[in-house]
Coordinates of C-alpha atoms in Angstrom, one line a residue:
M1 CA 4.6 -6.7 14.3
T2 CA 4.5 -5.6 17.9
T3 CA 6.5 -8.1 19.7
S4 CA 9.4 -5.8 20.6
G5 CA 11.0 -2.5 19.9
P6 CA 9.3 0.9 19.5
S7 CA 5.6 1.5 19.0
L8 CA 4.3 -0.8 21.7
G9 CA 0.7 -0.5 22.9
G10 CA -2.3 1.0 21.2
P11 CA -2.8 4.6 20.2
G12 CA -3.8 6.9 22.9
L13 CA -3.2 4.4 25.6
G14 CA -0.2 5.9 27.2
G15 CA 2.7 8.4 26.5
P16 CA 3.8 9.6 23.1
R17 CA 4.1 6.8 20.6
V18 CA 7.4 6.3 18.8
R19 CA 7.1 5.5 15.1
D20 CA 8.1 1.9 14.4
P21 CA 10.8 1.8 11.7
R22 CA 9.7 -1.7 10.7
L23 CA 6.4 -0.4 9.4
D24 CA 7.9 2.1 7.1
F25 CA 10.7 -0.3 6.0
F26 CA 8.4 -3.1 4.9
R27 CA 5.9 -0.7 3.4
G28 CA 8.8 0.7 1.3
V29 CA 9.9 -2.8 0.3
A30 CA 6.2 -3.5 -0.8
M31 CA 6.1 -0.3 -2.8
L32 CA 9.2 -1.1 -4.8
I33 CA 8.0 -4.7 -5.4
I34 CA 4.7 -3.4 -6.6
F35 CA 6.5 -1.2 -9.1
I36 CA 8.5 -4.1 -10.5
A37 CA 5.4 -6.3 -10.6
H38 CA 3.5 -3.8 -12.7
V39 CA 6.0 -3.4 -15.5
P40 CA 4.5 -5.2 -18.5
N41 CA 6.1 -8.3 -19.9
N42 CA 8.8 -8.1 -17.3
P43 CA 11.2 -11.0 -16.8
W44 CA 12.1 -9.6 -13.4
N45 CA 8.6 -10.6 -12.3
E46 CA 9.8 -14.2 -12.1
Y47 CA 11.9 -13.3 -9.1
I48 CA 9.4 -11.3 -7.0
P49 CA 8.1 -13.0 -3.8
A50 CA 4.7 -13.7 -5.4
R51 CA 6.4 -16.4 -7.5
F52 CA 7.7 -18.3 -4.5
G53 CA 4.8 -18.3 -2.1
W54 CA 1.1 -17.8 -1.7
S55 CA 1.3 -14.2 -0.5
D56 CA 3.0 -11.3 -2.1
A57 CA 3.5 -7.5 -1.9
T58 CA -0.2 -6.9 -1.9
E59 CA -0.4 -8.6 1.5
M60 CA 2.4 -6.5 2.8
F61 CA 0.7 -3.3 1.6
V62 CA -2.7 -4.2 3.1
F63 CA -1.4 -5.4 6.4
C64 CA 0.9 -2.4 6.8
S65 CA -1.9 -0.1 5.8
G66 CA -4.1 -1.5 8.5
F67 CA -1.3 -1.1 11.0
A68 CA -0.6 2.5 9.9
A69 CA -4.4 3.3 10.0
A70 CA -4.5 2.5 13.7
I71 CA -1.6 4.8 14.3
A72 CA -3.2 7.6 12.2
F73 CA -6.8 7.3 13.4
G74 CA -6.8 5.3 16.6
G75 CA -5.8 8.2 18.7
T76 CA -8.5 10.4 17.3
F77 CA -11.2 7.8 18.2
A78 CA -9.7 7.5 21.7
K79 CA -9.1 11.2 22.5
A80 CA -11.5 13.2 20.3
G81 CA -14.4 10.8 20.3
F82 CA -16.2 8.5 17.8
G83 CA -17.7 11.4 15.7
Y84 CA -14.4 13.1 15.0
G85 CA -12.7 9.7 14.4
T86 CA -15.3 8.9 11.8
T87 CA -15.0 12.3 10.3
R88 CA -11.2 11.7 9.8
I89 CA -11.9 8.4 8.2
G90 CA -14.4 10.0 5.8
Y91 CA -11.8 12.6 4.8
R92 CA -9.2 9.9 4.2
V93 CA -11.7 7.9 2.1
W94 CA -12.3 11.1 0.1
Q95 CA -8.5 11.5 -0.4
I96 CA -8.1 7.9 -1.6
Y97 CA -11.1 8.2 -3.9
V98 CA -9.8 11.4 -5.5
A99 CA -6.4 9.7 -5.9
H100 CA -8.0 6.7 -7.5
V101 CA -9.9 8.8 -10.1
A102 CA -6.9 11.0 -10.8
M103 CA -4.7 8.0 -11.3
F104 CA -7.1 6.5 -13.7
F105 CA -7.2 9.6 -15.9
F106 CA -3.5 10.1 -15.7
I107 CA -2.7 6.5 -16.8
A108 CA -5.5 6.5 -19.4
A109 CA -4.0 9.6 -20.9
L110 CA -0.5 8.1 -20.7
V111 CA -1.4 4.9 -22.5
T112 CA -3.4 6.8 -25.1
A113 CA -0.4 9.0 -25.9
G114 CA 1.8 5.9 -25.9
S115 CA -0.5 4.1 -28.4
M116 CA -0.5 7.2 -30.6
A117 CA 3.2 7.8 -30.6
L118 CA 4.6 4.3 -30.4
D119 CA 4.1 1.0 -32.1
G120 CA 1.9 -0.6 -29.4
D121 CA -1.7 -0.8 -28.4
Y122 CA -1.3 0.2 -24.8
I123 CA -5.0 1.0 -24.4
E124 CA -6.0 -2.6 -24.9
Q125 CA -3.2 -3.8 -22.6
L126 CA -5.2 -2.3 -19.8
N127 CA -8.5 -3.1 -21.4
L128 CA -9.5 0.5 -21.5
G129 CA -11.0 0.3 -25.0
W130 CA -14.6 0.0 -23.6
F131 CA -14.2 3.1 -21.5
L132 CA -12.9 5.2 -24.5
A133 CA -15.7 3.9 -26.7
N134 CA -18.4 4.5 -24.1
P135 CA -17.3 7.6 -22.2
A136 CA -20.7 8.5 -20.7
E137 CA -21.4 5.1 -19.2
G138 CA -17.7 4.7 -18.3
L139 CA -17.6 8.0 -16.4
V140 CA -20.6 7.0 -14.3
G141 CA -19.1 3.7 -13.6
L142 CA -15.7 5.2 -12.8
F143 CA -17.1 7.7 -10.3
T144 CA -19.5 5.2 -8.7
L145 CA -16.8 2.5 -8.5
T146 CA -18.8 0.1 -10.6
Y147 CA -16.2 0.3 -13.3
V148 CA -12.9 -0.8 -11.8
P149 CA -10.4 -2.2 -14.3
N150 CA -7.9 -4.7 -12.9
Y151 CA -5.0 -2.4 -13.0
F152 CA -6.9 0.1 -10.8
D153 CA -8.3 -2.1 -8.1
I154 CA -6.0 -1.7 -5.1
L155 CA -7.2 1.7 -3.9
P156 CA -11.0 0.8 -4.2
M157 CA -10.2 -2.2 -2.0
Y158 CA -8.4 0.1 0.5
I159 CA -11.5 2.4 0.5
G160 CA -13.7 -0.6 1.4
A161 CA -11.5 -1.4 4.3
L162 CA -11.3 2.2 5.6
V163 CA -15.1 2.5 5.5
L164 CA -15.3 -0.5 7.9
I165 CA -13.1 1.2 10.5
P166 CA -15.8 3.0 12.4
V167 CA -17.8 -0.2 12.6
I168 CA -14.9 -2.2 13.9
V169 CA -13.9 0.5 16.4
A170 CA -17.5 0.8 17.7
L171 CA -17.7 -2.9 18.3
S172 CA -14.3 -2.9 20.0
R173 CA -15.7 -0.6 22.6
I174 CA -18.0 -3.4 23.6
H175 CA -15.1 -5.8 23.9
P176 CA -11.6 -5.6 22.3
W177 CA -12.3 -8.9 20.5
A178 CA -15.7 -7.9 19.2
G179 CA -14.4 -5.9 16.3
I180 CA -11.9 -8.6 15.2
T181 CA -14.6 -11.2 15.5
F182 CA -16.9 -9.2 13.3
S183 CA -14.1 -8.9 10.7
A184 CA -13.6 -12.7 10.8
A185 CA -17.3 -13.3 10.5
L186 CA -17.6 -11.0 7.5
Y187 CA -14.7 -12.9 5.8
A188 CA -16.4 -16.2 6.5
A189 CA -19.8 -14.9 5.2
N190 CA -18.2 -13.7 2.1
S191 CA -16.5 -17.1 1.5
L192 CA -19.8 -18.9 2.2
Y193 CA -22.1 -16.7 0.1
G194 CA -19.7 -15.5 -2.6
W195 CA -20.4 -11.8 -2.2
G196 CA -18.6 -9.4 -4.6
L197 CA -18.7 -5.9 -6.0
P198 CA -19.4 -5.4 -9.8
A199 CA -16.2 -4.3 -11.7
E200 CA -17.8 -3.4 -15.0
P201 CA -21.3 -2.9 -16.4
F202 CA -20.8 -5.1 -19.5
S203 CA -19.9 -8.3 -17.7
D204 CA -20.3 -10.2 -14.4
R205 CA -16.7 -9.6 -13.5
E206 CA -16.2 -8.5 -9.9
W207 CA -13.5 -6.4 -8.2
F208 CA -10.2 -8.3 -8.4
F209 CA -9.6 -7.4 -4.7
N210 CA -12.8 -8.1 -2.8
P211 CA -12.7 -5.7 0.2
L212 CA -15.1 -7.9 2.1
A213 CA -12.4 -10.6 2.1
W214 CA -9.2 -8.5 2.2
Q215 CA -10.4 -6.5 5.2
L216 CA -9.5 -9.5 7.4
L217 CA -5.8 -8.9 6.8
F218 CA -6.2 -5.1 7.1
F219 CA -7.9 -5.4 10.5
T220 CA -5.3 -8.0 11.6
G221 CA -2.7 -5.2 11.2
F222 CA -5.1 -2.7 12.7
G223 CA -5.9 -4.9 15.7
L224 CA -2.2 -5.6 16.4
S225 CA -1.4 -1.9 16.3
M226 CA -4.3 -1.0 18.5
G227 CA -3.3 -3.7 21.0
W228 CA -6.5 -5.7 20.6
I229 CA -4.5 -8.7 19.4
A230 CA -1.3 -9.8 21.2
A231 CA 1.4 -10.9 18.8
P232 CA 2.9 -14.3 19.7
A233 CA 6.3 -14.3 21.4
I234 CA 9.3 -15.4 19.5
S235 CA 9.8 -19.1 20.3
R236 CA 11.7 -21.9 18.6
P237 CA 8.7 -24.1 18.0
L238 CA 6.8 -21.3 16.3
L239 CA 9.9 -20.4 14.2
W240 CA 10.1 -24.0 13.0
L241 CA 6.4 -24.1 12.3
A242 CA 6.5 -20.8 10.3
G243 CA 9.7 -21.6 8.5
G244 CA 8.5 -25.1 7.7
F245 CA 5.2 -23.9 6.3
V246 CA 7.0 -21.3 4.1
V247 CA 9.6 -23.8 2.8
L248 CA 7.1 -26.6 2.2
S249 CA 4.7 -24.3 0.3
L250 CA 7.5 -23.2 -2.1
P251 CA 7.5 -26.1 -4.6
V252 CA 3.7 -26.0 -4.9
A253 CA 3.5 -22.3 -5.1
H254 CA 6.4 -21.9 -7.6
W255 CA 5.0 -22.8 -11.0
G256 CA 8.5 -23.2 -12.4
T257 CA 8.9 -26.2 -10.1
A258 CA 5.4 -27.5 -10.0
Q259 CA 4.9 -27.7 -13.7
H260 CA 7.4 -30.6 -13.9
F261 CA 5.7 -32.8 -11.4
E262 CA 2.1 -34.1 -11.8
V263 CA 1.6 -34.5 -8.1
L264 CA 2.4 -30.9 -7.5
R265 CA 0.2 -29.8 -10.4
D266 CA -2.7 -31.8 -8.9
L267 CA -2.1 -30.4 -5.5
R268 CA -2.1 -26.9 -6.8
E269 CA -5.4 -27.5 -8.5
S270 CA -7.0 -29.1 -5.4
I271 CA -6.0 -26.2 -3.2
W272 CA -6.6 -23.4 -5.7
F273 CA -9.6 -22.1 -3.8
W274 CA -7.5 -21.7 -0.7
Q275 CA -4.9 -19.5 -2.3
E276 CA -7.3 -17.6 -4.6
K277 CA -6.4 -13.9 -4.7
T278 CA -9.8 -12.1 -5.3
D279 CA -11.4 -13.5 -2.1
F280 CA -8.1 -13.7 -0.2
G281 CA -7.8 -17.5 0.3
L282 CA -6.7 -18.6 3.8
L283 CA -3.4 -20.1 2.4
R284 CA -2.4 -16.5 1.5
Y285 CA -3.3 -15.4 5.0
A286 CA -1.4 -18.2 6.7
H287 CA 1.6 -17.7 4.4
F288 CA 1.8 -14.0 5.1
L289 CA 1.5 -14.4 8.8
A290 CA 4.3 -17.0 8.7
L291 CA 6.5 -14.6 6.8
A292 CA 5.6 -11.7 9.0
Y293 CA 6.5 -13.8 12.1
L294 CA 9.9 -14.8 10.6
A295 CA 10.6 -11.1 9.6
V296 CA 9.8 -9.9 13.1
A297 CA 12.1 -12.6 14.6
L298 CA 14.9 -11.6 12.2
V299 CA 14.6 -7.9 13.0
K300 CA 14.1 -8.3 16.8
G301 CA 16.7 -6.4 18.7
R302 CA 18.0 -4.9 15.4
E303 CA 15.2 -2.4 14.8
H304 CA 17.7 0.5 15.0
R305 CA 19.5 -0.9 11.9
L306 CA 16.4 0.1 9.9
L307 CA 17.3 3.7 10.8
E308 CA 20.8 3.5 9.4
A309 CA 21.8 5.1 6.1
W310 CA 21.5 1.9 4.0
A311 CA 17.8 1.6 4.9
R312 CA 16.8 5.3 4.9
P313 CA 15.8 5.4 1.2
I314 CA 13.4 2.4 1.7
V315 CA 12.0 3.9 4.9
T316 CA 11.4 7.2 3.2
V317 CA 9.5 5.4 0.4
G318 CA 7.4 3.7 3.0
R319 CA 6.6 6.9 4.8
N320 CA 5.1 8.3 1.5
S321 CA 3.4 5.1 0.3
L322 CA 0.3 6.7 -1.3
P323 CA 2.1 9.2 -3.6
I324 CA 4.8 6.6 -4.3
F325 CA 2.1 4.1 -5.3
L326 CA 0.4 6.6 -7.6
L327 CA 3.7 7.4 -9.3
S328 CA 4.8 3.8 -9.6
M329 CA 1.7 2.7 -11.4
G330 CA 2.3 5.3 -14.1
L331 CA 6.0 4.8 -14.1
A332 CA 5.6 1.1 -14.6
R333 CA 3.6 1.7 -17.8
V334 CA 6.3 4.1 -19.1
G335 CA 9.0 1.5 -18.2
G336 CA 7.1 -1.1 -20.3
M337 CA 7.0 1.3 -23.3
V338 CA 10.7 2.0 -23.0
L339 CA 11.4 -1.8 -22.9
D340 CA 9.2 -2.3 -26.0
E341 CA 11.3 0.2 -27.8
L342 CA 14.8 -0.8 -26.6
G343 CA 14.2 -4.5 -26.2
R344 CA 14.3 -6.6 -23.0
S345 CA 18.0 -7.4 -22.7
V346 CA 19.8 -7.7 -19.4
A347 CA 21.2 -4.2 -19.7
T348 CA 17.9 -2.5 -20.7
L349 CA 15.9 -4.3 -17.9
A350 CA 18.5 -3.2 -15.3
L351 CA 18.4 0.3 -16.7
V352 CA 14.6 0.6 -16.6
H353 CA 14.2 -0.9 -13.2
L354 CA 17.1 0.9 -11.5
A355 CA 16.0 4.2 -13.1
G356 CA 12.5 3.7 -11.9
I357 CA 13.5 2.8 -8.4
A358 CA 15.8 5.9 -8.3
I359 CA 12.9 8.1 -9.5
L360 CA 10.6 6.7 -6.8
I361 CA 13.2 7.2 -4.1
G362 CA 13.9 10.7 -5.2
F363 CA 10.2 11.5 -5.3
A364 CA 9.8 10.1 -1.8
Y365 CA 12.5 12.5 -0.5
W366 CA 10.8 15.4 -2.4
C367 CA 7.5 14.5 -0.7
T368 CA 9.2 14.4 2.7
L369 CA 10.7 17.8 2.0
L370 CA 7.2 19.2 1.2
K371 CA 5.8 17.7 4.4
H372 CA 8.4 19.6 6.4
Q373 CA 7.4 22.8 4.7
P374 CA 10.9 24.3 4.7
W375 CA 9.6 27.6 3.4
R376 CA 7.9 28.2 6.8
K377 CA 11.4 28.6 8.3
R378 CA 12.4 31.0 5.6
E379 CA 9.2 33.0 6.0
A380 CA 9.8 33.1 9.8
E381 CA 13.4 34.3 9.3
H382 CA 12.2 36.9 6.8
A383 CA 9.5 38.2 9.3
A384 CA 12.1 38.3 12.1
R385 CA 14.5 40.3 10.0
R386 CA 11.8 42.8 9.0
A387 CA 10.8 43.1 12.7
A388 CA 14.4 43.7 13.7
E389 CA 14.8 46.3 10.9
R390 CA 11.7 48.2 12.1
E391 CA 13.0 48.1 15.7
R392 CA 16.4 49.5 14.6
A393 CA 14.7 52.2 12.5
A394 CA 12.5 53.2 15.4
A395 CA 15.5 53.4 17.7
R396 CA 17.3 55.7 15.2
Y397 CA 14.3 58.0 14.9
Q398 CA 14.0 58.1 18.7
Q399 CA 17.7 59.0 19.1
A400 CA 17.3 61.8 16.4
G401 CA 14.1 63.1 18.0
V402 CA 12.1 62.5 14.8
A403 CA 8.8 60.7 14.6
P404 CA 9.0 57.7 12.2
A405 CA 7.1 58.0 8.9
E406 CA 3.7 56.3 8.8

């Protein structure tokens, strides 16, 4: 997403870098879609992008995370050196790891309380029964990331991508394409040999999001942001190609359509490997790149519109993606419990979703307020008033010829 507008060029390669509003806007859109997608037994899920194409909000999240990671850490590698850049990556990995563990315990407590208080087995909905029945083994698995239930799999995948950043950056110092080539080779090797990470000690299930595969999309965003990859210019032939691919994939990707036609069902089955989610099938990659190209073309020359009042709540959500993601995962479970109690009518579905989105947006503004540390201004004003009062008191004592009290 670097064809025009602000944020051109790689980190540390020139003057101050203006934050690209497209990044935060589309990250915000992804966060809100992820919330809707995780509300259990949700009829609204039939209308999220995942139902109409090979890629979904996960691709948006991973690509934008890679793009943002280059902004956050690329300058450190360039200006402070490889050691400090790697140290910053290590600290970020620690933050995500702690967030992952904390989110697990929060949601596990939430669904346990829901199961106790309401008429529903919310523990088994998330397949957490084994953990509660085997806490010792479960704790070891949780903290070593060898126990990763499906609902808790995005952040471990993100950790896997972050760990590879120093490797990719080191290779890019040999040649800008070396790092991206390594990323593509790692993806190809994973596809060829079927590597995967164990997700639980009692079965052969692997992480639902294999970081060895999904890193390709992460480093596509990273490479674009760093300037290693040049985004293609907007042209009519490419627009037709991208648009045609998205439109032609719709009837095959949309099960509501494909289920009525044997030829489409057969086609889905024959290409299933190429759109498989765990190992990030190449159809998902191509579909996302096509959508991204169309989105960039649509916004080109209108980037400033994403800074207007109508888009500001979404941009604010995107700027606080990690805390919003953590809250949304718990909020989605609460939304499912509320719908179980109230029923899934048009009114209750609208109420739960709109209330959830409003809470997420309000929380994003609160996070932004905390980042700005408004109390610092109050503290500075208080210190200035106290200093002025002391100066006036000293002046009065001086005029009266009396030494001020110690």
